[in-house]
mmCIF file with all atom_site columns, C-alpha atoms in Angstrom:
data_model
loop_
_atom_site.group_PDB
_atom_site.id
_atom_site.type_symbol
_atom_site.label_atom_id
_atom_site.label_alt_id
_atom_site.label_comp_id
_atom_site.label_asym_id
_atom_site.label_entity_id
_atom_site.label_seq_id
_atom_site.pdbx_PDB_ins_code
_atom_site.Cartn_x
_atom_site.Cartn_y
_atom_site.Cartn_z
_atom_site.occupancy
_atom_site.B_iso_or_equiv
_atom_site.pdbx_formal_charge
_atom_site.auth_seq_id
_atom_site.auth_comp_id
_atom_site.auth_asym_id
_atom_site.auth_atom_id
_atom_site.pdbx_PDB_model_num
ATOM 1   C CA . UNK A 1 1   ? 0.359   0.198  0.064   1.00 0.00 ? 1   UNK A CA 1
ATOM 2   C CA . UNK A 1 2   ? 1.045   3.559  -0.716  1.00 0.00 ? 2   UNK A CA 1
ATOM 3   C CA . UNK A 1 3   ? 0.417   6.741  1.413   1.00 0.00 ? 3   UNK A CA 1
ATOM 4   C CA . UNK A 1 4   ? 0.643   10.163 -0.256  1.00 0.00 ? 4   UNK A CA 1
ATOM 5   C CA . UNK A 1 5   ? 0.977   13.180 1.798   1.00 0.00 ? 5   UNK A CA 1
ATOM 6   C CA . UNK A 1 6   ? 0.782   16.734 0.226   1.00 0.00 ? 6   UNK A CA 1
ATOM 7   C CA . UNK A 1 7   ? 2.088   20.083 1.751   1.00 0.00 ? 7   UNK A CA 1
ATOM 8   C CA . UNK A 1 8   ? 2.923   23.567 0.611   1.00 0.00 ? 8   UNK A CA 1
ATOM 9   C CA . UNK A 1 9   ? -0.482  25.053 -0.376  1.00 0.00 ? 9   UNK A CA 1
ATOM 10  C CA . UNK A 1 10  ? -1.448  28.420 0.885   1.00 0.00 ? 10  UNK A CA 1
ATOM 11  C CA . UNK A 1 11  ? -2.459  31.863 -0.082  1.00 0.00 ? 11  UNK A CA 1
ATOM 12  C CA . UNK A 1 12  ? -0.940  33.640 -2.880  1.00 0.00 ? 12  UNK A CA 1
ATOM 13  C CA . UNK A 1 13  ? -1.602  36.816 -4.874  1.00 0.00 ? 13  UNK A CA 1
ATOM 14  C CA . UNK A 1 14  ? -2.276  36.678 -8.578  1.00 0.00 ? 14  UNK A CA 1
ATOM 15  C CA . UNK A 1 15  ? 1.091   36.193 -10.459 1.00 0.00 ? 15  UNK A CA 1
ATOM 16  C CA . UNK A 1 16  ? 2.821   34.590 -7.683  1.00 0.00 ? 16  UNK A CA 1
ATOM 17  C CA . UNK A 1 17  ? 4.451   31.198 -7.226  1.00 0.00 ? 17  UNK A CA 1
ATOM 18  C CA . UNK A 1 18  ? 3.884   27.991 -4.758  1.00 0.00 ? 18  UNK A CA 1
ATOM 19  C CA . UNK A 1 19  ? 5.638   24.814 -4.521  1.00 0.00 ? 19  UNK A CA 1
ATOM 20  C CA . UNK A 1 20  ? 3.585   21.618 -3.588  1.00 0.00 ? 20  UNK A CA 1
ATOM 21  C CA . UNK A 1 21  ? 5.177   18.791 -2.460  1.00 0.00 ? 21  UNK A CA 1
ATOM 22  C CA . UNK A 1 22  ? 3.900   15.132 -2.195  1.00 0.00 ? 22  UNK A CA 1
ATOM 23  C CA . UNK A 1 23  ? 5.827   12.218 -0.141  1.00 0.00 ? 23  UNK A CA 1
ATOM 24  C CA . UNK A 1 24  ? 5.078   8.836  -0.729  1.00 0.00 ? 24  UNK A CA 1
ATOM 25  C CA . UNK A 1 25  ? 5.533   6.077  1.910   1.00 0.00 ? 25  UNK A CA 1
ATOM 26  C CA . UNK A 1 26  ? 4.921   2.744  1.839   1.00 0.00 ? 26  UNK A CA 1
ATOM 27  C CA . UNK A 1 27  ? 5.797   0.519  -1.406  1.00 0.00 ? 27  UNK A CA 1
ATOM 28  C CA . UNK A 1 28  ? 8.290   1.462  -3.629  1.00 0.00 ? 28  UNK A CA 1
ATOM 29  C CA . UNK A 1 29  ? 6.587   3.282  -6.635  1.00 0.00 ? 29  UNK A CA 1
ATOM 30  C CA . UNK A 1 30  ? 8.695   1.164  -9.351  1.00 0.00 ? 30  UNK A CA 1
ATOM 31  C CA . UNK A 1 31  ? 7.087   1.639  -12.551 1.00 0.00 ? 31  UNK A CA 1
ATOM 32  C CA . UNK A 1 32  ? 4.392   3.969  -12.040 1.00 0.00 ? 32  UNK A CA 1
ATOM 33  C CA . UNK A 1 33  ? 3.063   7.520  -12.597 1.00 0.00 ? 33  UNK A CA 1
ATOM 34  C CA . UNK A 1 34  ? 2.508   10.220 -10.262 1.00 0.00 ? 34  UNK A CA 1
ATOM 35  C CA . UNK A 1 35  ? 0.270   13.027 -10.826 1.00 0.00 ? 35  UNK A CA 1
ATOM 36  C CA . UNK A 1 36  ? -1.302  16.241 -9.496  1.00 0.00 ? 36  UNK A CA 1
ATOM 37  C CA . UNK A 1 37  ? -5.097  16.791 -9.638  1.00 0.00 ? 37  UNK A CA 1
ATOM 38  C CA . UNK A 1 38  ? -7.045  19.859 -8.406  1.00 0.00 ? 38  UNK A CA 1
ATOM 39  C CA . UNK A 1 39  ? -10.735 20.132 -7.631  1.00 0.00 ? 39  UNK A CA 1
ATOM 40  C CA . UNK A 1 40  ? -12.253 23.788 -7.645  1.00 0.00 ? 40  UNK A CA 1
ATOM 41  C CA . UNK A 1 41  ? -15.360 24.366 -5.785  1.00 0.00 ? 41  UNK A CA 1
ATOM 42  C CA . UNK A 1 42  ? -18.437 22.792 -7.211  1.00 0.00 ? 42  UNK A CA 1
ATOM 43  C CA . UNK A 1 43  ? -16.023 20.972 -9.888  1.00 0.00 ? 43  UNK A CA 1
ATOM 44  C CA . UNK A 1 44  ? -14.713 17.340 -10.323 1.00 0.00 ? 44  UNK A CA 1
ATOM 45  C CA . UNK A 1 45  ? -11.137 16.737 -9.941  1.00 0.00 ? 45  UNK A CA 1
ATOM 46  C CA . UNK A 1 46  ? -8.969  17.568 -13.004 1.00 0.00 ? 46  UNK A CA 1
ATOM 47  C CA . UNK A 1 47  ? -5.718  16.592 -14.202 1.00 0.00 ? 47  UNK A CA 1
ATOM 48  C CA . UNK A 1 48  ? -3.074  19.194 -13.708 1.00 0.00 ? 48  UNK A CA 1
ATOM 49  C CA . UNK A 1 49  ? 0.307   17.148 -14.366 1.00 0.00 ? 49  UNK A CA 1
ATOM 50  C CA . UNK A 1 50  ? 2.011   13.967 -14.199 1.00 0.00 ? 50  UNK A CA 1
ATOM 51  C CA . UNK A 1 51  ? 5.324   12.364 -14.250 1.00 0.00 ? 51  UNK A CA 1
ATOM 52  C CA . UNK A 1 52  ? 6.711   8.900  -14.671 1.00 0.00 ? 52  UNK A CA 1
ATOM 53  C CA . UNK A 1 53  ? 8.671   7.730  -11.632 1.00 0.00 ? 53  UNK A CA 1
ATOM 54  C CA . UNK A 1 54  ? 11.575  5.979  -13.481 1.00 0.00 ? 54  UNK A CA 1
ATOM 55  C CA . UNK A 1 55  ? 11.879  7.965  -16.754 1.00 0.00 ? 55  UNK A CA 1
ATOM 56  C CA . UNK A 1 56  ? 10.782  11.304 -15.519 1.00 0.00 ? 56  UNK A CA 1
ATOM 57  C CA . UNK A 1 57  ? 8.541   11.815 -18.537 1.00 0.00 ? 57  UNK A CA 1
ATOM 58  C CA . UNK A 1 58  ? 5.995   14.606 -18.012 1.00 0.00 ? 58  UNK A CA 1
ATOM 59  C CA . UNK A 1 59  ? 2.727   15.651 -19.187 1.00 0.00 ? 59  UNK A CA 1
ATOM 60  C CA . UNK A 1 60  ? 0.538   18.658 -18.526 1.00 0.00 ? 60  UNK A CA 1
ATOM 61  C CA . UNK A 1 61  ? -3.022  19.881 -18.836 1.00 0.00 ? 61  UNK A CA 1
ATOM 62  C CA . UNK A 1 62  ? -3.104  22.849 -21.345 1.00 0.00 ? 62  UNK A CA 1
ATOM 63  C CA . UNK A 1 63  ? -4.416  24.955 -18.702 1.00 0.00 ? 63  UNK A CA 1
ATOM 64  C CA . UNK A 1 64  ? -1.213  24.929 -16.941 1.00 0.00 ? 64  UNK A CA 1
ATOM 65  C CA . UNK A 1 65  ? 1.296   24.147 -19.529 1.00 0.00 ? 65  UNK A CA 1
ATOM 66  C CA . UNK A 1 66  ? 4.265   26.820 -19.610 1.00 0.00 ? 66  UNK A CA 1
ATOM 67  C CA . UNK A 1 67  ? 3.239   27.703 -15.971 1.00 0.00 ? 67  UNK A CA 1
ATOM 68  C CA . UNK A 1 68  ? 3.593   24.669 -13.836 1.00 0.00 ? 68  UNK A CA 1
ATOM 69  C CA . UNK A 1 69  ? 6.415   22.181 -13.559 1.00 0.00 ? 69  UNK A CA 1
ATOM 70  C CA . UNK A 1 70  ? 6.327   18.928 -12.084 1.00 0.00 ? 70  UNK A CA 1
ATOM 71  C CA . UNK A 1 71  ? 9.350   17.198 -10.747 1.00 0.00 ? 71  UNK A CA 1
ATOM 72  C CA . UNK A 1 72  ? 10.669  14.327 -8.535  1.00 0.00 ? 72  UNK A CA 1
ATOM 73  C CA . UNK A 1 73  ? 13.218  13.482 -6.068  1.00 0.00 ? 73  UNK A CA 1
ATOM 74  C CA . UNK A 1 74  ? 13.472  9.457  -6.070  1.00 0.00 ? 74  UNK A CA 1
ATOM 75  C CA . UNK A 1 75  ? 15.565  9.467  -3.138  1.00 0.00 ? 75  UNK A CA 1
ATOM 76  C CA . UNK A 1 76  ? 13.065  11.164 -0.973  1.00 0.00 ? 76  UNK A CA 1
ATOM 77  C CA . UNK A 1 77  ? 10.054  9.560  -2.593  1.00 0.00 ? 77  UNK A CA 1
ATOM 78  C CA . UNK A 1 78  ? 8.600   13.004 -3.404  1.00 0.00 ? 78  UNK A CA 1
ATOM 79  C CA . UNK A 1 79  ? 7.046   14.570 -6.140  1.00 0.00 ? 79  UNK A CA 1
ATOM 80  C CA . UNK A 1 80  ? 6.682   18.416 -6.626  1.00 0.00 ? 80  UNK A CA 1
ATOM 81  C CA . UNK A 1 81  ? 4.622   20.737 -8.547  1.00 0.00 ? 81  UNK A CA 1
ATOM 82  C CA . UNK A 1 82  ? 6.080   24.289 -8.884  1.00 0.00 ? 82  UNK A CA 1
ATOM 83  C CA . UNK A 1 83  ? 3.293   26.421 -9.722  1.00 0.00 ? 83  UNK A CA 1
ATOM 84  C CA . UNK A 1 84  ? 4.395   30.050 -11.365 1.00 0.00 ? 84  UNK A CA 1
ATOM 85  C CA . UNK A 1 85  ? 2.206   32.765 -12.667 1.00 0.00 ? 85  UNK A CA 1
ATOM 86  C CA . UNK A 1 86  ? -0.723  31.772 -10.646 1.00 0.00 ? 86  UNK A CA 1
ATOM 87  C CA . UNK A 1 87  ? -4.257  32.826 -11.617 1.00 0.00 ? 87  UNK A CA 1
ATOM 88  C CA . UNK A 1 88  ? -7.468  33.256 -9.581  1.00 0.00 ? 88  UNK A CA 1
ATOM 89  C CA . UNK A 1 89  ? -8.822  30.014 -11.347 1.00 0.00 ? 89  UNK A CA 1
ATOM 90  C CA . UNK A 1 90  ? -5.878  28.069 -10.268 1.00 0.00 ? 90  UNK A CA 1
ATOM 91  C CA . UNK A 1 91  ? -7.668  28.144 -6.888  1.00 0.00 ? 91  UNK A CA 1
ATOM 92  C CA . UNK A 1 92  ? -8.471  24.656 -5.661  1.00 0.00 ? 92  UNK A CA 1
ATOM 93  C CA . UNK A 1 93  ? -7.656  21.908 -3.621  1.00 0.00 ? 93  UNK A CA 1
ATOM 94  C CA . UNK A 1 94  ? -4.562  20.029 -5.093  1.00 0.00 ? 94  UNK A CA 1
ATOM 95  C CA . UNK A 1 95  ? -4.606  16.376 -4.644  1.00 0.00 ? 95  UNK A CA 1
ATOM 96  C CA . UNK A 1 96  ? -1.341  14.186 -5.234  1.00 0.00 ? 96  UNK A CA 1
ATOM 97  C CA . UNK A 1 97  ? -2.169  10.760 -7.058  1.00 0.00 ? 97  UNK A CA 1
ATOM 98  C CA . UNK A 1 98  ? -0.108  7.529  -8.047  1.00 0.00 ? 98  UNK A CA 1
ATOM 99  C CA . UNK A 1 99  ? -0.881  4.649  -10.313 1.00 0.00 ? 99  UNK A CA 1
ATOM 100 C CA . UNK A 1 100 ? 1.100   1.264  -10.307 1.00 0.00 ? 100 UNK A CA 1
ATOM 101 C CA . UNK A 1 101 ? 1.871   1.003  -13.938 1.00 0.00 ? 101 UNK A CA 1
ATOM 102 C CA . UNK A 1 102 ? 2.714   3.345  -16.658 1.00 0.00 ? 102 UNK A CA 1
ATOM 103 C CA . UNK A 1 103 ? 0.630   1.558  -19.390 1.00 0.00 ? 103 UNK A CA 1
ATOM 104 C CA . UNK A 1 104 ? -2.710  2.897  -20.369 1.00 0.00 ? 104 UNK A CA 1
ATOM 105 C CA . UNK A 1 105 ? -4.939  5.870  -19.885 1.00 0.00 ? 105 UNK A CA 1
ATOM 106 C CA . UNK A 1 106 ? -3.657  8.436  -17.247 1.00 0.00 ? 106 UNK A CA 1
ATOM 107 C CA . UNK A 1 107 ? -5.461  11.450 -17.519 1.00 0.00 ? 107 UNK A CA 1
ATOM 108 C CA . UNK A 1 108 ? -8.547  10.839 -15.161 1.00 0.00 ? 108 UNK A CA 1
ATOM 109 C CA . UNK A 1 109 ? -8.772  9.974  -11.357 1.00 0.00 ? 109 UNK A CA 1
ATOM 110 C CA . UNK A 1 110 ? -10.212 6.631  -12.189 1.00 0.00 ? 110 UNK A CA 1
ATOM 111 C CA . UNK A 1 111 ? -6.743  5.972  -13.911 1.00 0.00 ? 111 UNK A CA 1
ATOM 112 C CA . UNK A 1 112 ? -4.955  6.209  -10.238 1.00 0.00 ? 112 UNK A CA 1
ATOM 113 C CA . UNK A 1 113 ? -4.804  3.792  -7.373  1.00 0.00 ? 113 UNK A CA 1
ATOM 114 C CA . UNK A 1 114 ? -3.560  6.353  -4.440  1.00 0.00 ? 114 UNK A CA 1
ATOM 115 C CA . UNK A 1 115 ? -4.622  9.709  -3.297  1.00 0.00 ? 115 UNK A CA 1
ATOM 116 C CA . UNK A 1 116 ? -3.330  12.197 -0.799  1.00 0.00 ? 116 UNK A CA 1
ATOM 117 C CA . UNK A 1 117 ? -5.421  14.170 1.298   1.00 0.00 ? 117 UNK A CA 1
ATOM 118 C CA . UNK A 1 118 ? -5.378  17.525 -0.358  1.00 0.00 ? 118 UNK A CA 1
ATOM 119 C CA . UNK A 1 119 ? -3.876  20.884 -0.027  1.00 0.00 ? 119 UNK A CA 1
ATOM 120 C CA . UNK A 1 120 ? -5.474  23.957 -0.504  1.00 0.00 ? 120 UNK A CA 1
ATOM 121 C CA . UNK A 1 121 ? -4.329  26.662 -2.812  1.00 0.00 ? 121 UNK A CA 1
ATOM 122 C CA . UNK A 1 122 ? -5.731  30.075 -2.753  1.00 0.00 ? 122 UNK A CA 1
ATOM 123 C CA . UNK A 1 123 ? -4.972  32.557 -5.366  1.00 0.00 ? 123 UNK A CA 1
ATOM 124 C CA . UNK A 1 124 ? -6.199  36.102 -4.783  1.00 0.00 ? 124 UNK A CA 1
ATOM 125 C CA . UNK A 1 125 ? -6.738  38.714 -7.730  1.00 0.00 ? 125 UNK A CA 1
#
């Protein structure tokens, strides 16, 4: 079993930056994908970014491309989301997620096996 814990959320002005962290414990990720999703008030969780654990291949939602960067530190079992040029529409609870394989679809929440508790990001206009 894998446990995921996010940190780094907070309040920031539009145009500012935040870095979210997600630390995994339990089973070694191995051949897996880790991702960030977010849920804005009244909306479903949406995909933000993902990274493969071994190869470091990344994928971003169009809405954050060029502004957010996902990275990982394998030694720390940690994935990061560096968020820049933040907009009020980025306000959401951000969730870390992990899946056990790199094969198949990876852009919906149903594609992931483990989830963190979420961390609130609020961007002021």
